[in-house]
């Protein structure tokens, strides 16, 4: 491998030797296609005719009035087909796979959202598709499994290990090694071996490019701060990328779970619990014990519940270009309710992390400030999680009290 694919000390490609040539072929194909204006046109065309791009920029008039200072804007990635930013990435990788002459795609999925997006892309592009999913997740995410199967995808429940996402990743890698010639591995976020972090960031950067243009058109100036939630880091990098060279504060929000002191969270960068290590093909901050065993993570939002994080983000944290914070499950549910009641928008619980952090900081901003929040997806999928939380008898009173506190 070349020295490319490093961000400071993070990233790289720590892969079995049998995958060297495949990964190199992929990196080359990506570099080539990226420079081909025809490819870029095809990519933008499919996203605009198939997935609602450009997505809207919504001025959150009621939230702005509620907090009474900064103007609040929301980038609406929830409007994408299949309900989140994930389609930006899978359509790009699908086009690339076709150009490389691949007839089959595989992917791993945890909560099932990336699986559904990949299965959708495969149906549209006429590619064979196999999705690996931990058996535990298959049981927890029945609706997503149902839709993947309807889309013509084979869903393979993984019975190894703890039967969750990390076990599915290992199985998918084994499949890739066996079927290198026919198969492209569609990685779901800006993690994994080079060139995936760069490639996924490239495809997701369409979010920030649009948002920057839209806010300039609306306000004639850039936002003060941009907020995005951070699972693997793809929606955050997607929106942040357009503002890296500007005097704009970038805030990545991780899953604080039950609180940073509880040990039950997924804050790899915002807490002091993360340490540098190598796993899943790349080097980054992981939540691991002293022997390098991965810890169990927790979040109310399945999409943020992962032990690693994009090497690009690890580098930007150490460079202090992006500030990382964490929002707890409770803060997130509270923020979710406020957004629904005030704006009639239904953010995914992942996206509600970005809102929660913004709400904590809004009181410190002024009327001259503008903030931009990335609503990475819609919350329909979270119906049972939210309903369970609402069952708590204290909840309704709590929400009511909070809404009043915010001037509802
Ligand atoms: C998958 C998902 C995420 C987390 O992934 P990133 O790569 O960190 O963006 C965030 N929000 C939604 C709605 C998701 O579906």
Tab-separated table of C-alpha atoms and ligand atoms in Angstrom:
chain	number	residue	atom	x	y	z
A	1	UNK	CA	0.000	0.000	0.000
A	2	UNK	CA	1.031	3.583	-0.553
A	3	UNK	CA	1.340	6.087	2.280
A	4	UNK	CA	-1.931	7.551	1.193
A	5	UNK	CA	-4.902	7.131	3.392
A	6	UNK	CA	-3.250	8.523	6.501
A	7	UNK	CA	-4.657	11.444	8.427
A	8	UNK	CA	-1.880	12.363	10.837
A	9	UNK	CA	-1.216	8.987	12.451
A	10	UNK	CA	-4.752	7.693	11.837
A	11	UNK	CA	-6.249	5.606	9.058
A	12	UNK	CA	-4.146	3.303	6.891
A	13	UNK	CA	-5.147	-0.108	5.604
A	14	UNK	CA	-4.565	-2.951	8.051
A	15	UNK	CA	-5.915	-5.814	5.984
A	16	UNK	CA	-5.113	-9.456	5.246
A	17	UNK	CA	-2.625	-9.866	2.407
A	18	UNK	CA	-5.202	-11.499	0.111
A	19	UNK	CA	-7.083	-8.198	0.024
A	20	UNK	CA	-4.094	-5.993	-0.906
A	21	UNK	CA	-4.692	-6.058	-4.647
A	22	UNK	CA	-8.462	-5.617	-4.306
A	23	UNK	CA	-8.107	-2.609	-2.050
A	24	UNK	CA	-5.521	-1.132	-4.392
A	25	UNK	CA	-7.772	-1.724	-7.396
A	26	UNK	CA	-10.569	0.041	-5.555
A	27	UNK	CA	-8.368	2.987	-4.563
A	28	UNK	CA	-7.179	3.369	-8.172
A	29	UNK	CA	-10.684	3.093	-9.604
A	30	UNK	CA	-11.919	5.697	-7.145
A	31	UNK	CA	-9.101	8.144	-7.955
A	32	UNK	CA	-9.804	7.755	-11.678
A	33	UNK	CA	-13.561	8.080	-11.524
A	34	UNK	CA	-13.316	11.051	-9.186
A	35	UNK	CA	-11.469	12.965	-11.882
A	36	UNK	CA	-14.017	12.047	-14.549
A	37	UNK	CA	-16.607	14.844	-14.882
A	38	UNK	CA	-18.968	12.336	-16.504
A	39	UNK	CA	-19.008	10.304	-13.312
A	40	UNK	CA	-19.755	13.326	-11.149
A	41	UNK	CA	-22.645	14.270	-13.472
A	42	UNK	CA	-24.035	10.744	-13.348
A	43	UNK	CA	-23.779	10.736	-9.555
A	44	UNK	CA	-25.548	14.076	-9.131
A	45	UNK	CA	-28.168	13.126	-11.712
A	46	UNK	CA	-29.133	9.899	-9.944
A	47	UNK	CA	-29.332	11.663	-6.586
A	48	UNK	CA	-31.525	14.444	-7.945
A	49	UNK	CA	-33.913	12.210	-9.887
A	50	UNK	CA	-33.996	9.328	-7.405
A	51	UNK	CA	-33.286	10.774	-3.968
A	52	UNK	CA	-34.672	14.282	-3.694
A	53	UNK	CA	-31.416	16.240	-3.979
A	54	UNK	CA	-30.731	18.994	-3.368
A	55	UNK	CA	-32.371	18.452	0.020
A	56	UNK	CA	-34.029	21.503	1.595
A	57	UNK	CA	-32.501	23.921	4.021
A	58	UNK	CA	-35.242	24.725	6.544
A	59	UNK	CA	-35.264	27.897	8.636
A	60	UNK	CA	-36.462	26.730	12.073
A	61	UNK	CA	-38.544	29.775	12.817
A	62	UNK	CA	-40.160	28.481	16.001
A	63	UNK	CA	-36.977	27.122	17.554
A	64	UNK	CA	-35.297	30.423	16.721
A	65	UNK	CA	-38.092	32.296	18.511
A	66	UNK	CA	-38.101	29.856	21.459
A	67	UNK	CA	-34.441	30.395	22.276
A	68	UNK	CA	-34.534	34.022	21.217
A	69	UNK	CA	-31.044	34.540	19.868
A	70	UNK	CA	-29.222	32.738	17.045
A	71	UNK	CA	-31.052	31.933	13.826
A	72	UNK	CA	-31.441	28.152	13.503
A	73	UNK	CA	-31.215	26.356	10.144
A	74	UNK	CA	-31.695	22.642	9.514
A	75	UNK	CA	-30.205	20.698	6.591
A	76	UNK	CA	-32.804	18.119	5.666
A	77	UNK	CA	-31.004	14.852	4.908
A	78	UNK	CA	-34.093	13.084	6.264
A	79	UNK	CA	-35.738	13.840	2.918
A	80	UNK	CA	-33.499	11.392	1.063
A	81	UNK	CA	-34.997	8.154	-0.237
A	82	UNK	CA	-34.814	5.490	2.532
A	83	UNK	CA	-34.846	8.284	5.088
A	84	UNK	CA	-31.248	9.355	5.697
A	85	UNK	CA	-27.969	10.558	4.232
A	86	UNK	CA	-26.871	6.937	3.728
A	87	UNK	CA	-28.129	6.856	0.148
A	88	UNK	CA	-25.575	9.530	-0.917
A	89	UNK	CA	-22.816	7.059	-0.156
A	90	UNK	CA	-24.337	3.821	-1.432
A	91	UNK	CA	-25.434	5.291	-4.783
A	92	UNK	CA	-21.889	6.598	-5.313
A	93	UNK	CA	-20.313	3.267	-4.435
A	94	UNK	CA	-22.885	1.453	-6.581
A	95	UNK	CA	-21.969	3.528	-9.646
A	96	UNK	CA	-18.301	2.874	-8.953
A	97	UNK	CA	-18.894	-0.882	-8.551
A	98	UNK	CA	-20.675	-0.965	-11.910
A	99	UNK	CA	-17.781	0.887	-13.563
A	100	UNK	CA	-15.406	-1.666	-12.077
A	101	UNK	CA	-17.473	-4.440	-13.682
A	102	UNK	CA	-18.670	-5.914	-10.391
A	103	UNK	CA	-21.930	-7.875	-10.477
A	104	UNK	CA	-22.422	-8.268	-6.741
A	105	UNK	CA	-22.298	-6.108	-3.613
A	106	UNK	CA	-22.103	-7.064	0.045
A	107	UNK	CA	-22.378	-5.028	3.222
A	108	UNK	CA	-22.571	-5.327	6.966
A	109	UNK	CA	-25.353	-3.696	8.901
A	110	UNK	CA	-26.136	-3.161	12.570
A	111	UNK	CA	-29.472	-1.439	12.955
A	112	UNK	CA	-30.278	-2.275	9.341
A	113	UNK	CA	-30.399	1.229	7.853
A	114	UNK	CA	-27.228	0.771	5.809
A	115	UNK	CA	-28.481	-2.668	4.774
A	116	UNK	CA	-31.750	-1.225	3.475
A	117	UNK	CA	-29.927	1.568	1.622
A	118	UNK	CA	-27.519	-0.915	0.011
A	119	UNK	CA	-30.345	-3.306	-0.921
A	120	UNK	CA	-32.212	-0.380	-2.508
A	121	UNK	CA	-29.180	0.639	-4.548
A	122	UNK	CA	-28.627	-2.981	-5.635
A	123	UNK	CA	-32.235	-3.301	-6.797
A	124	UNK	CA	-31.982	-0.086	-8.793
A	125	UNK	CA	-28.623	-0.980	-10.400
A	126	UNK	CA	-29.421	-4.655	-10.975
A	127	UNK	CA	-26.654	-5.951	-8.723
A	128	UNK	CA	-26.800	-9.107	-6.631
A	129	UNK	CA	-26.739	-8.254	-2.933
A	130	UNK	CA	-25.892	-10.045	0.300
A	131	UNK	CA	-26.142	-8.357	3.698
A	132	UNK	CA	-24.488	-9.687	6.853
A	133	UNK	CA	-26.257	-8.932	10.079
A	134	UNK	CA	-25.661	-10.213	13.637
A	135	UNK	CA	-28.391	-12.634	14.706
A	136	UNK	CA	-29.251	-10.401	17.673
A	137	UNK	CA	-29.743	-7.466	15.323
A	138	UNK	CA	-31.855	-9.580	12.936
A	139	UNK	CA	-34.228	-10.239	15.835
A	140	UNK	CA	-34.262	-6.604	16.965
A	141	UNK	CA	-34.724	-5.114	13.489
A	142	UNK	CA	-37.410	-7.253	11.863
A	143	UNK	CA	-38.901	-4.487	9.664
A	144	UNK	CA	-35.530	-3.696	8.062
A	145	UNK	CA	-34.873	-7.396	7.419
A	146	UNK	CA	-38.301	-7.682	5.821
A	147	UNK	CA	-37.640	-4.762	3.454
A	148	UNK	CA	-34.177	-5.976	2.497
A	149	UNK	CA	-35.701	-9.326	1.520
A	150	UNK	CA	-38.495	-7.631	-0.426
A	151	UNK	CA	-35.780	-5.737	-2.311
A	152	UNK	CA	-34.322	-9.049	-3.440
A	153	UNK	CA	-31.394	-9.119	-1.024
A	154	UNK	CA	-30.147	-12.140	0.834
A	155	UNK	CA	-29.823	-11.384	4.561
A	156	UNK	CA	-27.408	-13.701	6.360
A	157	UNK	CA	-27.753	-13.814	10.160
A	158	UNK	CA	-24.312	-14.094	11.767
A	159	UNK	CA	-24.208	-16.499	14.692
A	160	UNK	CA	-20.534	-15.966	15.685
A	161	UNK	CA	-19.340	-14.104	18.764
A	162	UNK	CA	-21.826	-11.789	20.391
A	163	UNK	CA	-23.965	-11.867	17.214
A	164	UNK	CA	-23.870	-8.113	16.607
A	165	UNK	CA	-22.321	-5.599	14.179
A	166	UNK	CA	-18.631	-6.404	14.741
A	167	UNK	CA	-19.283	-10.096	14.049
A	168	UNK	CA	-21.146	-9.158	10.874
A	169	UNK	CA	-18.122	-7.084	9.738
A	170	UNK	CA	-15.840	-10.125	10.121
A	171	UNK	CA	-18.188	-12.350	8.104
A	172	UNK	CA	-18.568	-9.758	5.351
A	173	UNK	CA	-14.767	-9.511	5.085
A	174	UNK	CA	-14.536	-13.304	4.764
A	175	UNK	CA	-17.101	-13.210	1.950
A	176	UNK	CA	-15.112	-10.452	0.190
A	177	UNK	CA	-11.904	-12.477	0.357
A	178	UNK	CA	-13.673	-15.479	-1.198
A	179	UNK	CA	-15.443	-13.513	-3.958
A	180	UNK	CA	-12.951	-10.754	-4.752
A	181	UNK	CA	-13.472	-10.775	-8.521
A	182	UNK	CA	-17.231	-10.369	-8.634
A	183	UNK	CA	-17.890	-8.446	-5.453
A	184	UNK	CA	-17.647	-4.900	-4.094
A	185	UNK	CA	-17.866	-4.349	-0.333
A	186	UNK	CA	-20.087	-1.310	0.321
A	187	UNK	CA	-18.808	0.160	3.575
A	188	UNK	CA	-21.430	2.288	5.322
A	189	UNK	CA	-19.423	5.035	6.974
A	190	UNK	CA	-16.130	6.955	6.799
A	191	UNK	CA	-14.228	4.195	8.627
A	192	UNK	CA	-12.394	1.010	7.658
A	193	UNK	CA	-9.263	0.673	5.524
A	194	UNK	CA	-8.156	3.236	2.924
A	195	UNK	CA	-9.768	4.256	0.538
A	196	UNK	CA	-13.109	3.971	2.374
A	197	UNK	CA	-12.760	6.978	4.725
A	198	UNK	CA	-11.798	9.225	1.799
A	199	UNK	CA	-14.359	7.739	-0.578
A	200	UNK	CA	-17.324	7.894	1.805
A	201	UNK	CA	-16.383	11.465	2.773
A	202	UNK	CA	-16.238	12.380	-0.908
A	203	UNK	CA	-19.725	11.048	-1.601
A	204	UNK	CA	-21.226	12.617	1.535
A	205	UNK	CA	-19.637	16.023	0.890
A	206	UNK	CA	-22.581	16.837	-1.326
A	207	UNK	CA	-24.425	17.694	1.932
A	208	UNK	CA	-22.081	20.521	2.902
A	209	UNK	CA	-21.651	21.794	-0.632
A	210	UNK	CA	-25.408	22.298	-0.949
A	211	UNK	CA	-25.847	23.643	2.592
A	212	UNK	CA	-23.100	26.237	2.143
A	213	UNK	CA	-24.656	27.496	-1.079
A	214	UNK	CA	-28.155	27.500	0.406
A	215	UNK	CA	-27.201	29.457	3.508
A	216	UNK	CA	-25.188	31.979	1.488
A	217	UNK	CA	-28.219	32.496	-0.716
A	218	UNK	CA	-30.568	32.893	2.248
A	219	UNK	CA	-28.412	34.885	4.668
A	220	UNK	CA	-25.532	36.183	2.569
A	221	UNK	CA	-23.061	34.921	5.154
A	222	UNK	CA	-21.743	31.733	6.713
A	223	UNK	CA	-23.090	30.123	9.881
A	224	UNK	CA	-21.304	30.658	13.214
A	225	UNK	CA	-21.478	26.984	14.136
A	226	UNK	CA	-22.386	23.727	12.399
A	227	UNK	CA	-23.630	20.711	14.399
A	228	UNK	CA	-23.717	17.068	13.312
A	229	UNK	CA	-24.012	13.757	15.139
A	230	UNK	CA	-21.103	11.322	14.925
A	231	UNK	CA	-21.498	7.561	14.579
A	232	UNK	CA	-18.791	6.461	12.165
A	233	UNK	CA	-18.612	10.080	11.046
A	234	UNK	CA	-19.982	10.170	7.506
A	235	UNK	CA	-22.807	12.716	7.843
A	236	UNK	CA	-20.581	14.934	10.017
A	237	UNK	CA	-17.708	14.908	7.518
A	238	UNK	CA	-20.253	15.364	4.743
A	239	UNK	CA	-21.499	18.669	6.108
A	240	UNK	CA	-18.254	19.876	7.763
A	241	UNK	CA	-16.124	19.428	4.661
A	242	UNK	CA	-17.530	22.534	2.968
A	243	UNK	CA	-16.603	24.757	5.927
A	244	UNK	CA	-13.119	23.497	6.834
A	245	UNK	CA	-11.347	26.545	5.406
A	246	UNK	CA	-13.826	29.045	6.839
A	247	UNK	CA	-14.015	30.722	10.247
A	248	UNK	CA	-16.908	28.428	11.174
A	249	UNK	CA	-16.972	26.409	14.382
A	250	UNK	CA	-17.627	22.719	13.748
A	251	UNK	CA	-19.194	20.621	16.499
A	252	UNK	CA	-19.399	16.817	16.316
A	253	UNK	CA	-21.811	15.234	18.787
A	254	UNK	CA	-21.286	11.674	19.994
A	255	UNK	CA	-23.538	9.365	21.973
A	256	UNK	CA	-23.242	10.199	25.664
A	257	UNK	CA	-25.600	7.295	26.477
A	258	UNK	CA	-26.266	7.114	30.204
A	259	UNK	CA	-23.539	9.705	30.872
A	260	UNK	CA	-19.778	9.798	30.340
A	261	UNK	CA	-19.128	8.641	33.922
A	262	UNK	CA	-21.368	5.587	33.528
A	263	UNK	CA	-19.111	3.819	31.032
A	264	UNK	CA	-22.287	3.214	28.987
A	265	UNK	CA	-21.738	5.499	26.018
A	266	UNK	CA	-20.070	5.668	22.594
A	267	UNK	CA	-18.024	8.853	23.077
A	268	UNK	CA	-14.705	7.901	21.541
A	269	UNK	CA	-13.529	11.474	20.997
A	270	UNK	CA	-15.511	13.559	23.503
A	271	UNK	CA	-14.609	11.433	26.535
A	272	UNK	CA	-11.215	10.430	27.951
A	273	UNK	CA	-12.160	6.739	27.569
A	274	UNK	CA	-11.011	6.447	23.936
A	275	UNK	CA	-7.506	5.263	23.128
A	276	UNK	CA	-5.588	4.793	19.904
A	277	UNK	CA	-5.634	1.314	18.434
A	278	UNK	CA	-5.949	-0.750	15.264
A	279	UNK	CA	-9.068	-2.772	14.471
A	280	UNK	CA	-11.515	-3.377	11.605
A	281	UNK	CA	-8.754	-2.482	9.135
A	282	UNK	CA	-7.739	0.987	10.365
A	283	UNK	CA	-6.149	3.025	13.129
A	284	UNK	CA	-8.210	5.415	15.204
A	285	UNK	CA	-9.545	6.134	18.703
A	286	UNK	CA	-11.430	3.084	19.945
A	287	UNK	CA	-13.317	2.334	23.123
A	288	UNK	CA	-11.196	-0.599	24.238
A	289	UNK	CA	-9.742	-2.002	27.424
A	290	UNK	CA	-6.004	-2.152	28.187
A	291	UNK	CA	-5.623	-5.430	26.285
A	292	UNK	CA	-7.218	-3.954	23.167
A	293	UNK	CA	-10.503	-5.804	23.716
A	294	UNK	CA	-13.367	-3.729	22.368
A	295	UNK	CA	-15.739	-2.465	25.051
A	296	UNK	CA	-19.502	-2.634	24.874
A	297	UNK	CA	-20.981	0.674	23.809
A	298	UNK	CA	-24.418	2.080	24.461
A	299	UNK	CA	-26.682	4.638	22.850
A	300	UNK	CA	-30.412	5.179	22.528
A	301	UNK	CA	-29.584	5.702	18.817
A	302	UNK	CA	-28.437	2.452	17.181
A	303	UNK	CA	-26.593	4.338	14.417
A	304	UNK	CA	-24.178	5.951	16.896
A	305	UNK	CA	-23.465	2.768	18.823
A	306	UNK	CA	-20.011	1.836	17.483
A	307	UNK	CA	-16.566	1.402	19.117
A	308	UNK	CA	-14.519	3.135	16.407
A	309	UNK	CA	-14.742	6.468	14.616
A	310	UNK	CA	-13.516	7.910	11.338
A	311	UNK	CA	-9.722	8.387	11.263
A	312	UNK	CA	-10.390	11.707	9.520
A	313	UNK	CA	-12.267	12.898	12.588
A	314	UNK	CA	-9.622	11.588	15.005
A	315	UNK	CA	-7.053	13.686	13.149
A	316	UNK	CA	-9.280	16.765	13.198
A	317	UNK	CA	-9.872	16.405	16.895
A	318	UNK	CA	-6.149	16.259	17.618
A	319	UNK	CA	-5.670	19.242	15.293
A	320	UNK	CA	-8.491	20.977	17.198
A	321	UNK	CA	-10.322	21.825	13.987
A	322	UNK	CA	-13.505	20.092	15.166
A	323	UNK	CA	-14.840	20.226	18.717
A	324	UNK	CA	-16.375	17.009	20.030
A	325	UNK	CA	-19.159	16.859	22.588
A	326	UNK	CA	-21.542	14.181	23.833
A	327	UNK	CA	-25.292	14.287	24.461
A	328	UNK	CA	-26.930	11.816	26.850
A	329	UNK	CA	-29.937	9.644	25.978
A	330	UNK	CA	-32.086	11.822	28.209
A	331	UNK	CA	-30.951	15.084	26.629
A	332	UNK	CA	-31.552	13.543	23.212
A	333	UNK	CA	-35.125	12.437	23.934
A	334	UNK	CA	-35.855	15.876	25.341
A	335	UNK	CA	-34.423	17.580	22.252
A	336	UNK	CA	-36.350	15.183	20.005
A	337	UNK	CA	-39.662	16.129	21.632
A	338	UNK	CA	-38.916	19.821	21.361
A	339	UNK	CA	-38.139	19.598	17.628
A	340	UNK	CA	-41.300	17.586	16.943
A	341	UNK	CA	-43.544	19.963	18.890
A	342	UNK	CA	-41.977	23.201	17.734
A	343	UNK	CA	-41.250	22.476	14.094
A	344	UNK	CA	-43.315	19.434	13.174
A	345	UNK	CA	-40.116	17.714	12.078
A	346	UNK	CA	-39.272	14.161	13.161
A	347	UNK	CA	-35.491	13.762	13.422
A	348	UNK	CA	-33.875	10.354	13.846
A	349	UNK	CA	-32.580	9.808	17.394
A	350	UNK	CA	-29.073	9.968	15.903
A	351	UNK	CA	-29.752	13.438	14.489
A	352	UNK	CA	-31.404	14.516	17.754
A	353	UNK	CA	-27.910	14.393	19.321
A	354	UNK	CA	-26.906	17.352	17.140
A	355	UNK	CA	-30.046	19.223	18.204
A	356	UNK	CA	-29.450	18.429	21.899
A	357	UNK	CA	-25.954	19.923	21.823
A	358	UNK	CA	-27.116	22.965	19.871
A	359	UNK	CA	-29.891	23.567	22.442
A	360	UNK	CA	-27.305	23.433	25.252
A	361	UNK	CA	-25.229	26.103	23.505
A	362	UNK	CA	-27.945	28.370	22.109
A	363	UNK	CA	-28.276	30.428	25.305
A	364	UNK	CA	-24.634	31.530	24.896
A	365	UNK	CA	-25.087	32.790	21.337
A	366	UNK	CA	-26.403	36.153	20.157
A	367	UNK	CA	-28.894	37.446	17.601
A	368	UNK	CA	-26.047	37.974	15.163
A	369	UNK	CA	-25.252	34.273	15.129
A	370	UNK	CA	-26.517	31.630	12.723
A	371	UNK	CA	-26.356	27.931	13.482
A	372	UNK	CA	-26.741	25.035	11.090
A	373	UNK	CA	-27.832	21.595	12.281
A	374	UNK	CA	-27.603	18.490	10.114
A	375	UNK	CA	-30.770	16.419	10.381
A	376	UNK	CA	-29.099	13.240	9.110
A	377	UNK	CA	-32.289	11.173	8.980
A	378	UNK	CA	-35.912	10.810	9.938
A	379	UNK	CA	-37.174	9.207	13.128
A	380	UNK	CA	-39.920	6.886	11.860
A	381	UNK	CA	-37.638	3.926	12.504
A	382	UNK	CA	-37.333	4.921	16.175
A	383	UNK	CA	-41.039	4.598	16.926
A	384	UNK	CA	-40.695	1.722	19.438
A	385	UNK	CA	-37.664	3.165	21.226
A	386	UNK	CA	-39.415	6.491	21.656
A	387	UNK	CA	-42.716	4.899	22.671
A	388	UNK	CA	-40.866	2.866	25.335
A	389	UNK	CA	-39.213	6.000	26.687
A	390	UNK	CA	-42.600	7.711	26.816
A	391	UNK	CA	-44.011	4.839	28.893
A	392	UNK	CA	-41.964	6.130	31.768
A	393	UNK	CA	-44.688	7.798	33.872
A	394	UNK	CA	-42.444	10.743	34.679
A	395	UNK	CA	-41.866	11.493	31.039
A	396	UNK	CA	-44.943	13.445	30.031
A	397	UNK	CA	-44.630	15.718	33.058
A	398	UNK	CA	-40.938	16.115	32.339
A	399	UNK	CA	-41.495	17.059	28.695
A	400	UNK	CA	-44.294	19.408	29.597
A	401	UNK	CA	-42.137	21.103	32.188
A	402	UNK	CA	-39.283	21.424	29.707
A	403	UNK	CA	-41.477	22.784	26.943
A	404	UNK	CA	-42.758	25.428	29.346
A	405	UNK	CA	-39.252	26.169	30.474
A	406	UNK	CA	-38.423	26.862	26.826
A	407	UNK	CA	-41.435	29.164	26.582
A	408	UNK	CA	-43.930	26.819	24.908
B	1	LIG	C1	-26.343	5.666	10.201
B	1	LIG	C2	-26.814	6.956	10.706
B	1	LIG	C3	-25.964	7.847	11.414
B	1	LIG	C4	-24.548	7.509	11.795
B	1	LIG	O1	-23.648	7.370	10.764
B	1	LIG	P1	-22.544	8.457	10.378
B	1	LIG	O2	-21.649	7.715	9.471
B	1	LIG	O3	-21.862	8.904	11.640
B	1	LIG	O4	-23.248	9.575	9.725
B	1	LIG	C5	-26.469	9.081	11.777
B	1	LIG	N1	-27.743	9.434	11.517
B	1	LIG	C6	-28.585	8.600	10.866
B	1	LIG	C7	-29.984	9.048	10.605
B	1	LIG	C8	-28.150	7.340	10.441
B	1	LIG	O5	-29.006	6.528	9.792
